[in-house]
mmCIF file with all atom_site columns, C-alpha atoms in Angstrom:
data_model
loop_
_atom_site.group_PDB
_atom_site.id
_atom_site.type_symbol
_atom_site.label_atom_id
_atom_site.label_alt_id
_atom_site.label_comp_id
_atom_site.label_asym_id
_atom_site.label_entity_id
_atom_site.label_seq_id
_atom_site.pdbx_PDB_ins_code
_atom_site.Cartn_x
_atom_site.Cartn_y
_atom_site.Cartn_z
_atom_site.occupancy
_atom_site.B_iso_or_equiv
_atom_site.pdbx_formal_charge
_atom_site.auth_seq_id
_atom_site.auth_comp_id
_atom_site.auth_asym_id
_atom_site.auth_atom_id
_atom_site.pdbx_PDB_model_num
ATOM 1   C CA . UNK A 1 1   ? 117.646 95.920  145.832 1.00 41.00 ? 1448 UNK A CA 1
ATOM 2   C CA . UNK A 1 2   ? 119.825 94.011  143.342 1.00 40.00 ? 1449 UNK A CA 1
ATOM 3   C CA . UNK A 1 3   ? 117.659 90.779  142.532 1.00 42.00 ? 1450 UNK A CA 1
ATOM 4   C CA . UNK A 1 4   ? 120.121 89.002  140.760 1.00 37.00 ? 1451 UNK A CA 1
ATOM 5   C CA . UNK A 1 5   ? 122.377 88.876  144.388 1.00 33.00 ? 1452 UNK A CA 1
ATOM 6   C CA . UNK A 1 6   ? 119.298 88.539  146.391 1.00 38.00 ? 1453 UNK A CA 1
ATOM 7   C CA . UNK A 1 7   ? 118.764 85.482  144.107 1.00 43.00 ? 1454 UNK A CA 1
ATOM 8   C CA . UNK A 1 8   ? 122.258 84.105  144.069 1.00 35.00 ? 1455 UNK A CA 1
ATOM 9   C CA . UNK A 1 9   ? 122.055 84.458  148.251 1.00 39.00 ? 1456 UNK A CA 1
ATOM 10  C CA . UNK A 1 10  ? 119.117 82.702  148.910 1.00 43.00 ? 1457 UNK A CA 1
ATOM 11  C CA . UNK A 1 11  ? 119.148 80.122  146.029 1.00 44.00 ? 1458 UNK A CA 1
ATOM 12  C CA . UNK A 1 12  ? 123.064 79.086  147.228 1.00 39.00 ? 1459 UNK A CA 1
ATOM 13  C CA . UNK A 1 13  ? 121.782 78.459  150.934 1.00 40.00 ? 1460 UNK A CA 1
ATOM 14  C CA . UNK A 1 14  ? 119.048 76.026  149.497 1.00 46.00 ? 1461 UNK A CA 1
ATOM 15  C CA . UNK A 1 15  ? 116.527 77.888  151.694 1.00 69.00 ? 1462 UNK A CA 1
ATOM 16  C CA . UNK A 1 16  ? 112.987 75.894  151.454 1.00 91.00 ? 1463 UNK A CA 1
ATOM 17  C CA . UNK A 1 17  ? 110.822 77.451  148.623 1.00 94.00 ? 1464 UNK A CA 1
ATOM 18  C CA . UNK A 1 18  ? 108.491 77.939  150.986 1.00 94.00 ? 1465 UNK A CA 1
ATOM 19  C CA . UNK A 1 19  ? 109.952 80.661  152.688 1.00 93.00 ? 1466 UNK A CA 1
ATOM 20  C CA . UNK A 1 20  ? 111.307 82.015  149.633 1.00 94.00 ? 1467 UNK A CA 1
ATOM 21  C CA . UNK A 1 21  ? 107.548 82.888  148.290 1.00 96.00 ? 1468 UNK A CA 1
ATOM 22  C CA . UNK A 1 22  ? 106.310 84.144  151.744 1.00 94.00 ? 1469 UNK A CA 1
ATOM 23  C CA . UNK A 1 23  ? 109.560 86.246  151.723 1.00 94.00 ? 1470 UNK A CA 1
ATOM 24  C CA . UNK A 1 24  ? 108.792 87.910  148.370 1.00 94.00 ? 1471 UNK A CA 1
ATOM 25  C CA . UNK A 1 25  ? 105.257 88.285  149.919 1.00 94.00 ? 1472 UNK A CA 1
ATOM 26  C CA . UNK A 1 26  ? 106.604 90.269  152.549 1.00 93.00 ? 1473 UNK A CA 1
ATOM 27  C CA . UNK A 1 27  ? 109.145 92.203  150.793 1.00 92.00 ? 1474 UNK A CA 1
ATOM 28  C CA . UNK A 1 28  ? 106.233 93.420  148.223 1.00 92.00 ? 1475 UNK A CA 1
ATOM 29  C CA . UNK A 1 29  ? 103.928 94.530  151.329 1.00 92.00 ? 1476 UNK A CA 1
ATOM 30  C CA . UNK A 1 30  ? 106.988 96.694  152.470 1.00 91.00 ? 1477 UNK A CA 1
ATOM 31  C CA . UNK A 1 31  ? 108.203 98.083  149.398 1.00 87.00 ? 1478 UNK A CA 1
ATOM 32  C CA . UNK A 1 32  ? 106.673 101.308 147.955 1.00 69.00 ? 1479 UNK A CA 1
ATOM 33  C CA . UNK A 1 33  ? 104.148 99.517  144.771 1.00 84.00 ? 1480 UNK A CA 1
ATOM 34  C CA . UNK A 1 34  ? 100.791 100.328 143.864 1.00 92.00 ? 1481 UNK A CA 1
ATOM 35  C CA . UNK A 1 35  ? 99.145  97.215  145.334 1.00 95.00 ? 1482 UNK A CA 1
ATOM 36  C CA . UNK A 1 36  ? 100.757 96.440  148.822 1.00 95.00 ? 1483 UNK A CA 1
ATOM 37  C CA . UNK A 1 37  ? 98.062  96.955  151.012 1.00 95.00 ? 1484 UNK A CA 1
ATOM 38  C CA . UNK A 1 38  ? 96.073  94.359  149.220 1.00 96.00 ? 1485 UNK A CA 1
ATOM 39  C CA . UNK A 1 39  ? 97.398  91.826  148.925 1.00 96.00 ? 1486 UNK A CA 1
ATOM 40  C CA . UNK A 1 40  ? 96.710  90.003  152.284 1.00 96.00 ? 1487 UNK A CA 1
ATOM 41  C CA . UNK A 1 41  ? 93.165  90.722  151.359 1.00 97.00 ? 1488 UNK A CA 1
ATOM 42  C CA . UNK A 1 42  ? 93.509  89.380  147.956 1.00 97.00 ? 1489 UNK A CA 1
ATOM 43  C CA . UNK A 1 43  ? 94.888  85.991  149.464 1.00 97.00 ? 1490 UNK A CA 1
ATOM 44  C CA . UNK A 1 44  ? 91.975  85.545  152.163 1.00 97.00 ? 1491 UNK A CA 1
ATOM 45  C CA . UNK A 1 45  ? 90.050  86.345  148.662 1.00 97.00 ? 1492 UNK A CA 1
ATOM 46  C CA . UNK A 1 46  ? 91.670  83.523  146.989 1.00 98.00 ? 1493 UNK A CA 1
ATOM 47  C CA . UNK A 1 47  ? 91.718  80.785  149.903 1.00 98.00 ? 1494 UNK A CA 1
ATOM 48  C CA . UNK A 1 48  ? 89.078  78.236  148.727 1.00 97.00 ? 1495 UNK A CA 1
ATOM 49  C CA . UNK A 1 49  ? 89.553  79.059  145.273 1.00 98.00 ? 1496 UNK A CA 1
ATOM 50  C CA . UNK A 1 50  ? 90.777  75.929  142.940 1.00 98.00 ? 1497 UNK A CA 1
ATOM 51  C CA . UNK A 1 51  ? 91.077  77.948  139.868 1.00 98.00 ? 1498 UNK A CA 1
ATOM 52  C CA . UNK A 1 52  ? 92.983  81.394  139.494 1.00 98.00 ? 1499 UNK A CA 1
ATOM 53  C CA . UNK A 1 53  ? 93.759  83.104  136.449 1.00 98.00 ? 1500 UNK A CA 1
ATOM 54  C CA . UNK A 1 54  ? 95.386  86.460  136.727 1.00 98.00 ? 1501 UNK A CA 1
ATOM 55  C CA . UNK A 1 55  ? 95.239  89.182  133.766 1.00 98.00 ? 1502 UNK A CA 1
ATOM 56  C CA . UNK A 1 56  ? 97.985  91.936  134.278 1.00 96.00 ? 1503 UNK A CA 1
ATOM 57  C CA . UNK A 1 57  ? 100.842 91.126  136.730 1.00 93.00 ? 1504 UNK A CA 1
ATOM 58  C CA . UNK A 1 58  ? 103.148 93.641  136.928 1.00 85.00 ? 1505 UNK A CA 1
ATOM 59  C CA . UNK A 1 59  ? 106.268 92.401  138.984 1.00 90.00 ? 1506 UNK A CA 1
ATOM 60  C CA . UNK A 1 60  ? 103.701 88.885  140.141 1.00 96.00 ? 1507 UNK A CA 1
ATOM 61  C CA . UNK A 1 61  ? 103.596 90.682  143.346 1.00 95.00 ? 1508 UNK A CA 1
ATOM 62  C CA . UNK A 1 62  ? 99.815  89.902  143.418 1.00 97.00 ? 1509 UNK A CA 1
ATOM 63  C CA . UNK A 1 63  ? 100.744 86.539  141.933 1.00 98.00 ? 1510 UNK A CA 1
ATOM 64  C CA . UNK A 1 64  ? 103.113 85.709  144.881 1.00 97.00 ? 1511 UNK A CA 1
ATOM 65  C CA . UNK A 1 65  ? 99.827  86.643  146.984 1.00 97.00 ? 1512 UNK A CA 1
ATOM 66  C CA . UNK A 1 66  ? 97.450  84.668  144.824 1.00 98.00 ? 1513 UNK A CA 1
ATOM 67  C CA . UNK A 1 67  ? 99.957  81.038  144.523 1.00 98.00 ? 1514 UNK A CA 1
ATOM 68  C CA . UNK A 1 68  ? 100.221 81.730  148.336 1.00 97.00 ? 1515 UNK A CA 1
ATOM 69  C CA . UNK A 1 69  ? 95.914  80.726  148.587 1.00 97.00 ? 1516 UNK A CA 1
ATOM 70  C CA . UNK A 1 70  ? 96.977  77.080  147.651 1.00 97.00 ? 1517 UNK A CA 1
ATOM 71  C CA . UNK A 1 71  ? 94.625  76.332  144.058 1.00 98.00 ? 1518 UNK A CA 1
ATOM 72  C CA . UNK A 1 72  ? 94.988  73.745  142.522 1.00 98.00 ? 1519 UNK A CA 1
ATOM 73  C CA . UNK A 1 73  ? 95.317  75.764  138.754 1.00 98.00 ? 1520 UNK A CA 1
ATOM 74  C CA . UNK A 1 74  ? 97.054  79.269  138.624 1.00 98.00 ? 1521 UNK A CA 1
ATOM 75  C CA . UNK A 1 75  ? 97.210  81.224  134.957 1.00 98.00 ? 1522 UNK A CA 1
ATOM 76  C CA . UNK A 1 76  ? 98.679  84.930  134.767 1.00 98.00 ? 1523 UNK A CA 1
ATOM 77  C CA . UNK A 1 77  ? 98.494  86.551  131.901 1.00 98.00 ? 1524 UNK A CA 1
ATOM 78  C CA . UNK A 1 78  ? 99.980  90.094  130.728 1.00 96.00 ? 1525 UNK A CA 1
ATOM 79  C CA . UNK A 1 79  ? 101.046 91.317  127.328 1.00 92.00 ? 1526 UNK A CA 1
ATOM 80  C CA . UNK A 1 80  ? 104.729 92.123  128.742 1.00 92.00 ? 1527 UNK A CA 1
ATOM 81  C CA . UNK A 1 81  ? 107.574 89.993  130.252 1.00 94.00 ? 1528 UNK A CA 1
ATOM 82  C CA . UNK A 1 82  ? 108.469 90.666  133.784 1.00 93.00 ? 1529 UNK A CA 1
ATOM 83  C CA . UNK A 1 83  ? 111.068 92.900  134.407 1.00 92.00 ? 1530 UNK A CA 1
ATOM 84  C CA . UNK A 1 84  ? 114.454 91.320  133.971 1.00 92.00 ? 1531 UNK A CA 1
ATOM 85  C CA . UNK A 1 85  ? 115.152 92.080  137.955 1.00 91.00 ? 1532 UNK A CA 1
ATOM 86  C CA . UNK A 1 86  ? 112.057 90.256  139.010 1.00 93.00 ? 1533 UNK A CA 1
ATOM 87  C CA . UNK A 1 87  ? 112.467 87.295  136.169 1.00 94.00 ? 1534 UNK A CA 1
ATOM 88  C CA . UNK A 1 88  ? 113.840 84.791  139.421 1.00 95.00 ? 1535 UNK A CA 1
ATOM 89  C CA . UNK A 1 89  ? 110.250 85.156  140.453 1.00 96.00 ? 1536 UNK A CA 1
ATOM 90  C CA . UNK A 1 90  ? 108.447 82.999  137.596 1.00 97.00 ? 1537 UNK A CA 1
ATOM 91  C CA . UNK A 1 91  ? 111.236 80.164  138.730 1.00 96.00 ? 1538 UNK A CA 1
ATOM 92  C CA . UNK A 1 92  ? 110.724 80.577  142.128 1.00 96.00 ? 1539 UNK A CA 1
ATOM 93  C CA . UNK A 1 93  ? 106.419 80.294  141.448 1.00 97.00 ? 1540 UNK A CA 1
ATOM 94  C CA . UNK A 1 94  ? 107.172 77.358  139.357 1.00 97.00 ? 1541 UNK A CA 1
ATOM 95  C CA . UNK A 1 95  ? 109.045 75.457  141.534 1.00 96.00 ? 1542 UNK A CA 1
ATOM 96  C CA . UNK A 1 96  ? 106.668 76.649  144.330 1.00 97.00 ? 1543 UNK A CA 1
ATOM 97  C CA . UNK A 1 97  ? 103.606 75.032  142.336 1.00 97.00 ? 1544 UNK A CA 1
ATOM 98  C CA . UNK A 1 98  ? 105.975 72.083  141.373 1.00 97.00 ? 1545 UNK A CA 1
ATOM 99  C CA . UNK A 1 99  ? 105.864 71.437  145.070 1.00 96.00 ? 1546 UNK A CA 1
ATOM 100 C CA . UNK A 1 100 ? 102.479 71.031  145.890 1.00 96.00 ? 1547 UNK A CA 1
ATOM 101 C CA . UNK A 1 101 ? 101.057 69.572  142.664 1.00 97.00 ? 1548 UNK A CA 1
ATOM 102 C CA . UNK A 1 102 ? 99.228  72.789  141.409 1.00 98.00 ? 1549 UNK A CA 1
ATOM 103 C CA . UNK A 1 103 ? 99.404  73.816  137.674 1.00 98.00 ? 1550 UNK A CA 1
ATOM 104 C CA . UNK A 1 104 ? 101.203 76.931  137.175 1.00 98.00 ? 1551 UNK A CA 1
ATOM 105 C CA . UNK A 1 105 ? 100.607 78.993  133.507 1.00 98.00 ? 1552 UNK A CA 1
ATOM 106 C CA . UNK A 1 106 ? 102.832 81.900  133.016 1.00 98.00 ? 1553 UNK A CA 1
ATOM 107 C CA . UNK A 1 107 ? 101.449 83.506  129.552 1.00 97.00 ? 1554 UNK A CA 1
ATOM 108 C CA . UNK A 1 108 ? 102.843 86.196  127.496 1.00 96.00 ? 1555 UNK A CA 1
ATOM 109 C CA . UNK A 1 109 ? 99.951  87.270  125.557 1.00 94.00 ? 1556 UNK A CA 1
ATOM 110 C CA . UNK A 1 110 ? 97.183  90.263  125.471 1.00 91.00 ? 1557 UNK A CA 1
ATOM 111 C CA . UNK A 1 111 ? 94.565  89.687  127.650 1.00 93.00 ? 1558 UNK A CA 1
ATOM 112 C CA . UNK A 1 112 ? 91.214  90.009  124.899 1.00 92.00 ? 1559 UNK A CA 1
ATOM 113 C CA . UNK A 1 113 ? 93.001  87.513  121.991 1.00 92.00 ? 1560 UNK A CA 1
ATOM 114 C CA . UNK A 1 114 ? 93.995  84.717  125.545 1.00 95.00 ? 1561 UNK A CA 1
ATOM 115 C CA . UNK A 1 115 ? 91.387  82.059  124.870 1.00 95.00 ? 1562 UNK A CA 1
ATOM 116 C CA . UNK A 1 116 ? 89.429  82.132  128.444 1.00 96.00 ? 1563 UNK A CA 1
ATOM 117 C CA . UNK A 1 117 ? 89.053  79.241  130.843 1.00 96.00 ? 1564 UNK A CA 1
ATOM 118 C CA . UNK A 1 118 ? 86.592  78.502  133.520 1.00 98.00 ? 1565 UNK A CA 1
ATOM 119 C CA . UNK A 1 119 ? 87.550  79.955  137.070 1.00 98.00 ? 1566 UNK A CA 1
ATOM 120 C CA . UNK A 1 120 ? 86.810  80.570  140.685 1.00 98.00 ? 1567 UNK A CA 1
ATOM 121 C CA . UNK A 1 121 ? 88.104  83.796  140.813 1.00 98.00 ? 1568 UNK A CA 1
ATOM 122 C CA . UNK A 1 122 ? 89.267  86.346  138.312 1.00 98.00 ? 1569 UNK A CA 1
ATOM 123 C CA . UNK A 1 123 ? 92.085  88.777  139.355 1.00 98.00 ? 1570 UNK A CA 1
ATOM 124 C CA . UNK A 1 124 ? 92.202  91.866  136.763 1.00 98.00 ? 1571 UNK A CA 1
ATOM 125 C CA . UNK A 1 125 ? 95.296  94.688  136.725 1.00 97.00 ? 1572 UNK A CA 1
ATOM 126 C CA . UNK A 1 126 ? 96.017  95.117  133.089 1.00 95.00 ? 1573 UNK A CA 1
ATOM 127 C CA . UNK A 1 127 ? 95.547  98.262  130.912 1.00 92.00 ? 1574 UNK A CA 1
ATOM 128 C CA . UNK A 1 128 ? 93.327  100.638 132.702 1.00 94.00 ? 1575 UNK A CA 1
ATOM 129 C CA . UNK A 1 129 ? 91.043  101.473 130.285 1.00 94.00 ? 1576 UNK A CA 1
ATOM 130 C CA . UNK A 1 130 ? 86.750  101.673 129.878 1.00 95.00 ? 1577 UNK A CA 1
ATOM 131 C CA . UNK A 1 131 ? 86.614  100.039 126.694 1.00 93.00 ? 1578 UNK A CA 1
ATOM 132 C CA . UNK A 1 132 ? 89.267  97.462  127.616 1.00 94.00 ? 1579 UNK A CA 1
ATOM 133 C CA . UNK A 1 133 ? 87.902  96.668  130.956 1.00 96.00 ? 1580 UNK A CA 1
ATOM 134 C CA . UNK A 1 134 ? 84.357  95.728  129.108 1.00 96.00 ? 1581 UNK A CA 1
ATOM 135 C CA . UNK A 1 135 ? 85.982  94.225  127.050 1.00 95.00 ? 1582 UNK A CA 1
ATOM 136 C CA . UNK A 1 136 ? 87.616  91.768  129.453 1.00 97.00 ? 1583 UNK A CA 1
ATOM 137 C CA . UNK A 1 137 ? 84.907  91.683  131.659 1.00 98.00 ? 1584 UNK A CA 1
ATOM 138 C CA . UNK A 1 138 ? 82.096  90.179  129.083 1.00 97.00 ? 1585 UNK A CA 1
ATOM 139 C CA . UNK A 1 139 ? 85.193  87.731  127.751 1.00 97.00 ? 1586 UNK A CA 1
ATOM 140 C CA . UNK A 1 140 ? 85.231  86.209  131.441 1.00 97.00 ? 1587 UNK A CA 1
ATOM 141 C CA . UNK A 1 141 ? 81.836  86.524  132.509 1.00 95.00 ? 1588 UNK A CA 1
ATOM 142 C CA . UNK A 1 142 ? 80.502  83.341  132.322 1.00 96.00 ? 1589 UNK A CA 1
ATOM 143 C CA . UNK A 1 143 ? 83.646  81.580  132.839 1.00 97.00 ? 1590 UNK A CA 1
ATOM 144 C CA . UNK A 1 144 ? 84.076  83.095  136.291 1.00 98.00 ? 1591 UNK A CA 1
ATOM 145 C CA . UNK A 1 145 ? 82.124  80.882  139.370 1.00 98.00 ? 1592 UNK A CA 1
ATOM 146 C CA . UNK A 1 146 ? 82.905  83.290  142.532 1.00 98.00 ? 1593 UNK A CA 1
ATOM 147 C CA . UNK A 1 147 ? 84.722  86.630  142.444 1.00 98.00 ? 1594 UNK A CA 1
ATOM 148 C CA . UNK A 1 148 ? 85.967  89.035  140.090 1.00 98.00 ? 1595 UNK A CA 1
ATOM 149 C CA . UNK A 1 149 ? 88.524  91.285  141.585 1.00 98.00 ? 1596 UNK A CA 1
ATOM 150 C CA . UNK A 1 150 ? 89.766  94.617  139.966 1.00 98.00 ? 1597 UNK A CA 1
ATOM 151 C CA . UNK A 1 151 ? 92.662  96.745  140.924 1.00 98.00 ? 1598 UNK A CA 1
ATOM 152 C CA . UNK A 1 152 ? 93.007  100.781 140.799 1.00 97.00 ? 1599 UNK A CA 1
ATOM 153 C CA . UNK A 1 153 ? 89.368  101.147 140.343 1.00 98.00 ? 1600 UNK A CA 1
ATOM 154 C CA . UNK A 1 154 ? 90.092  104.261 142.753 1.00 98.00 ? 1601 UNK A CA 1
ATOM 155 C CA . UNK A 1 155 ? 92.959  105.973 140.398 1.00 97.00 ? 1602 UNK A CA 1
ATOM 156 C CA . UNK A 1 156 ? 91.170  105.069 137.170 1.00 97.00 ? 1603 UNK A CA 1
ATOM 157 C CA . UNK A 1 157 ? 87.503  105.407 138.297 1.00 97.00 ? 1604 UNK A CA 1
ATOM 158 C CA . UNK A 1 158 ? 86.841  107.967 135.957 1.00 97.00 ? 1605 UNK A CA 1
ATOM 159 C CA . UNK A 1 159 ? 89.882  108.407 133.511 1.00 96.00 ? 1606 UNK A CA 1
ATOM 160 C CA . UNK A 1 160 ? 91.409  105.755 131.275 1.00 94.00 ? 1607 UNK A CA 1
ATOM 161 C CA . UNK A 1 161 ? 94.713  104.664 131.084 1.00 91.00 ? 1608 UNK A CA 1
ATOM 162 C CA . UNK A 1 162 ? 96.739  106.681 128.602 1.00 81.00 ? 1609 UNK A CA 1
ATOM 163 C CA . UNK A 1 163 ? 99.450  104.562 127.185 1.00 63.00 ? 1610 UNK A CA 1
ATOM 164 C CA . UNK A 1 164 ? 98.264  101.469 124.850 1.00 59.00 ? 1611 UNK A CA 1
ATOM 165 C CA . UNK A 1 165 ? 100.263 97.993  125.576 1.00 56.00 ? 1612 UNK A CA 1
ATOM 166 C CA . UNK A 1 166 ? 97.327  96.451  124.033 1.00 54.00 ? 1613 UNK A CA 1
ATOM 167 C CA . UNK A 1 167 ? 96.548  95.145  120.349 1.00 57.00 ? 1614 UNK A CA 1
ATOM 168 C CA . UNK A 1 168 ? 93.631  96.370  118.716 1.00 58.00 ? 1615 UNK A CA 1
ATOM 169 C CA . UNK A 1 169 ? 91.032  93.187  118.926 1.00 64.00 ? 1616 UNK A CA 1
ATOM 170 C CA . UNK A 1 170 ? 88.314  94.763  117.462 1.00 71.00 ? 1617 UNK A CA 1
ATOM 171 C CA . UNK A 1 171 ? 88.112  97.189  120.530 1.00 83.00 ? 1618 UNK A CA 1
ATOM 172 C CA . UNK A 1 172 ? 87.276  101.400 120.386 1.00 82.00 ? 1619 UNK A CA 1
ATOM 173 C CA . UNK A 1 173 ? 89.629  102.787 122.387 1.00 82.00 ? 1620 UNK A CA 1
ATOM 174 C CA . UNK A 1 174 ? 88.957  106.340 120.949 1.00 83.00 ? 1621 UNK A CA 1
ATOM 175 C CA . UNK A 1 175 ? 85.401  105.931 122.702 1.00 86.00 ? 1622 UNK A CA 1
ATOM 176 C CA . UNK A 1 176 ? 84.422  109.337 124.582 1.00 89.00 ? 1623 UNK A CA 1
ATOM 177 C CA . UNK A 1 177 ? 83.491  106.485 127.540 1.00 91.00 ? 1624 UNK A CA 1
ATOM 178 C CA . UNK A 1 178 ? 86.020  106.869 130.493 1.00 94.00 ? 1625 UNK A CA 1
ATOM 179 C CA . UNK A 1 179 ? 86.845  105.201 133.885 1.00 96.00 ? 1626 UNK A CA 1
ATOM 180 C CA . UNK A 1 180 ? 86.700  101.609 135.209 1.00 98.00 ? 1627 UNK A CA 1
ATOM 181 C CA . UNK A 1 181 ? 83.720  102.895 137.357 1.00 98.00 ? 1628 UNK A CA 1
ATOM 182 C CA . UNK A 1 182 ? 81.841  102.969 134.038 1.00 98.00 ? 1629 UNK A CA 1
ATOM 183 C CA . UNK A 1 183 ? 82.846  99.519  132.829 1.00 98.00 ? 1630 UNK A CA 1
ATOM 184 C CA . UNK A 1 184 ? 81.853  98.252  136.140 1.00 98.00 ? 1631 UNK A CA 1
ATOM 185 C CA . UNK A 1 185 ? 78.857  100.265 136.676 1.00 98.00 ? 1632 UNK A CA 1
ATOM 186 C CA . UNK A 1 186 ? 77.421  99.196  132.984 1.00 98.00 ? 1633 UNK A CA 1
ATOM 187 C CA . UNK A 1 187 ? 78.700  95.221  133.569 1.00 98.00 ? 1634 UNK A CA 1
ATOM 188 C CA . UNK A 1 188 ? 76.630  95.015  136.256 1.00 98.00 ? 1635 UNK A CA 1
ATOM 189 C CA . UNK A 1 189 ? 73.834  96.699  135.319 1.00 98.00 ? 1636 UNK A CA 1
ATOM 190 C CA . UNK A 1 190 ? 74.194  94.148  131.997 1.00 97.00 ? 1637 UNK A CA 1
ATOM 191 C CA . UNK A 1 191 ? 74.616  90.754  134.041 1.00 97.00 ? 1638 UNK A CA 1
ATOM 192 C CA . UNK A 1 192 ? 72.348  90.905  137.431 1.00 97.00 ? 1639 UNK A CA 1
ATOM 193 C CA . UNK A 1 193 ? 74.137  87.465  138.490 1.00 97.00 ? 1640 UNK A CA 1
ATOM 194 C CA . UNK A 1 194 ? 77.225  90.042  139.487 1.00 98.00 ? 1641 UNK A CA 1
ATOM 195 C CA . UNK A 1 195 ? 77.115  92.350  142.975 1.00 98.00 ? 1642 UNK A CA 1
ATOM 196 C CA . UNK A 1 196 ? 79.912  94.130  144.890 1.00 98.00 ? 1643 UNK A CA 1
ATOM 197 C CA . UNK A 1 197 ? 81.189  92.674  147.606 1.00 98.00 ? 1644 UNK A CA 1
ATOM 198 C CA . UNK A 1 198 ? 83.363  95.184  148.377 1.00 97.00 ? 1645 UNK A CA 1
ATOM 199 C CA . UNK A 1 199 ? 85.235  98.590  147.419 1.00 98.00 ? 1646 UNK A CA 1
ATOM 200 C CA . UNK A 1 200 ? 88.415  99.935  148.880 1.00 97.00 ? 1647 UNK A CA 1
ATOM 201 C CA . UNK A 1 201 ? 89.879  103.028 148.051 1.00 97.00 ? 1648 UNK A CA 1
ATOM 202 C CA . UNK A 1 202 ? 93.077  103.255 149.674 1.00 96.00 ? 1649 UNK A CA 1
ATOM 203 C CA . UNK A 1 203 ? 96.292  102.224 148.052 1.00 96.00 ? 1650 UNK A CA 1
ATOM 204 C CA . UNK A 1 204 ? 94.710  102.918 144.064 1.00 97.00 ? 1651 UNK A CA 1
ATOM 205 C CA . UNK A 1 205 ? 91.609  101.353 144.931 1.00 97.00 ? 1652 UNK A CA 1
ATOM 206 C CA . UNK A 1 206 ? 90.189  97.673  144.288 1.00 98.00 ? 1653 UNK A CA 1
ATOM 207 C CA . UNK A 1 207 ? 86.629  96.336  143.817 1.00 98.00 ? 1654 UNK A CA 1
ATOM 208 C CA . UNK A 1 208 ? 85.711  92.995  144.746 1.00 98.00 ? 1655 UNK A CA 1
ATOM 209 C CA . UNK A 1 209 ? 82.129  91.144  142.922 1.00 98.00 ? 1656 UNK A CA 1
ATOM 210 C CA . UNK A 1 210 ? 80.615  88.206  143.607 1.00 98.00 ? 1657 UNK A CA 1
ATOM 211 C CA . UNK A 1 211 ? 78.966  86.262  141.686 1.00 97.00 ? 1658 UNK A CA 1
ATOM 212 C CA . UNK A 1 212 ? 75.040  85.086  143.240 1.00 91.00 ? 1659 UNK A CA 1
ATOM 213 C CA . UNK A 1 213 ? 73.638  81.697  142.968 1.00 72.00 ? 1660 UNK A CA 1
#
């Protein structure tokens, strides 16, 4: 797929931005990419959720997915730009959230030195990493009201991620501690208020808490 033609095409016939997201929806649940067969999930997820914020988004497929639930506040966060051939997307979100009066924060920044904010729901796909994870989870913790939702917690359940896009921030990354199963297993354990609400393993695996009370 060239994007920069697919772009030009649909932007020229003035198509409603409406069915421009919904289009990139669908075109990420066909196309071959790590998270397709979660993302309808990850919207029903989402749907009564005013505040989003997103750490690791890839190409914003899940972002397409998440903007798609309606809040009223979406932030995404990674440490790298989009690829150049999916940059049209951040325009297209914009003007999407333009549209119905929702705050949209596209942030170039690692996700442990991010100042957090208070949210419904977390959405987590960054570096794939034990001590990172922990690290991310205990920034968030009390910040998040409803559900914490991590991706390729079946790939990386018991292995870290090997290449670093992260900075340092004070975290051990040479820890003999591996797998998001870990992080998880020891948040929990560490903040009772959190439960799982729900594993899946097909498709790289994602794990869905709740928060109680």
């Amino acid at each position: 797929r060239n994007a920069s033609s697919y772009e030009l095409k649909h932007y020229s016939v003035m198509e409603d931005v409406d069915t421009l997201v919904v289009q990139e929806l669908m075109y990420s649940i066909r196309v071959n990419n790590s998270i397709k067969q979660h993302l309808n999930d990850l919207r029903d997820y989402a749907v009564g959720c005013d505040r989003i914020i997103e750490i690791g988004n890839a190409n914003l497929c899940a972002t397409i997915a998440l903007i798609l639930s309606n809040p009223k506040f979406l932030k995404t966060i990674d440490i790298n730009d989009v690829l150049p051939e999916f940059m049209f997307r951040v325009d297209l979100l914009g003007k999407y959230a333009k549209k119905y009066d929702m705050e949209f924060e596209y942030v170039i920044n690692d996700s442990i030195q991010e100042e957090p904010v208070e949210c419904d729901l977390l959405f987590i796909d960054s570096f794939h990493h034990y001590a990172h994870l922990k690290a991310e989870l205990n920034l968030y913790k009390d910040c998040v009201s409803r559900h914490i939702v991590l991706h390729d917690t079946h790939s990386y359940a018991n292995r870290n991620e090997y290449f670093i896009y992260v900075q340092d921030g004070g975290i051990d990354y040479n820890t003999e501690k591996a797998g998001l199963s870990l992080a998880v297993d020891e948040f929990l354990k560490e903040n009772p208020m959190w439960s799982v609400d729900r594993i899946e393993e097909k498709n790289n695996g994602m794990t869905y808490l709740k928060r109680e009370g």
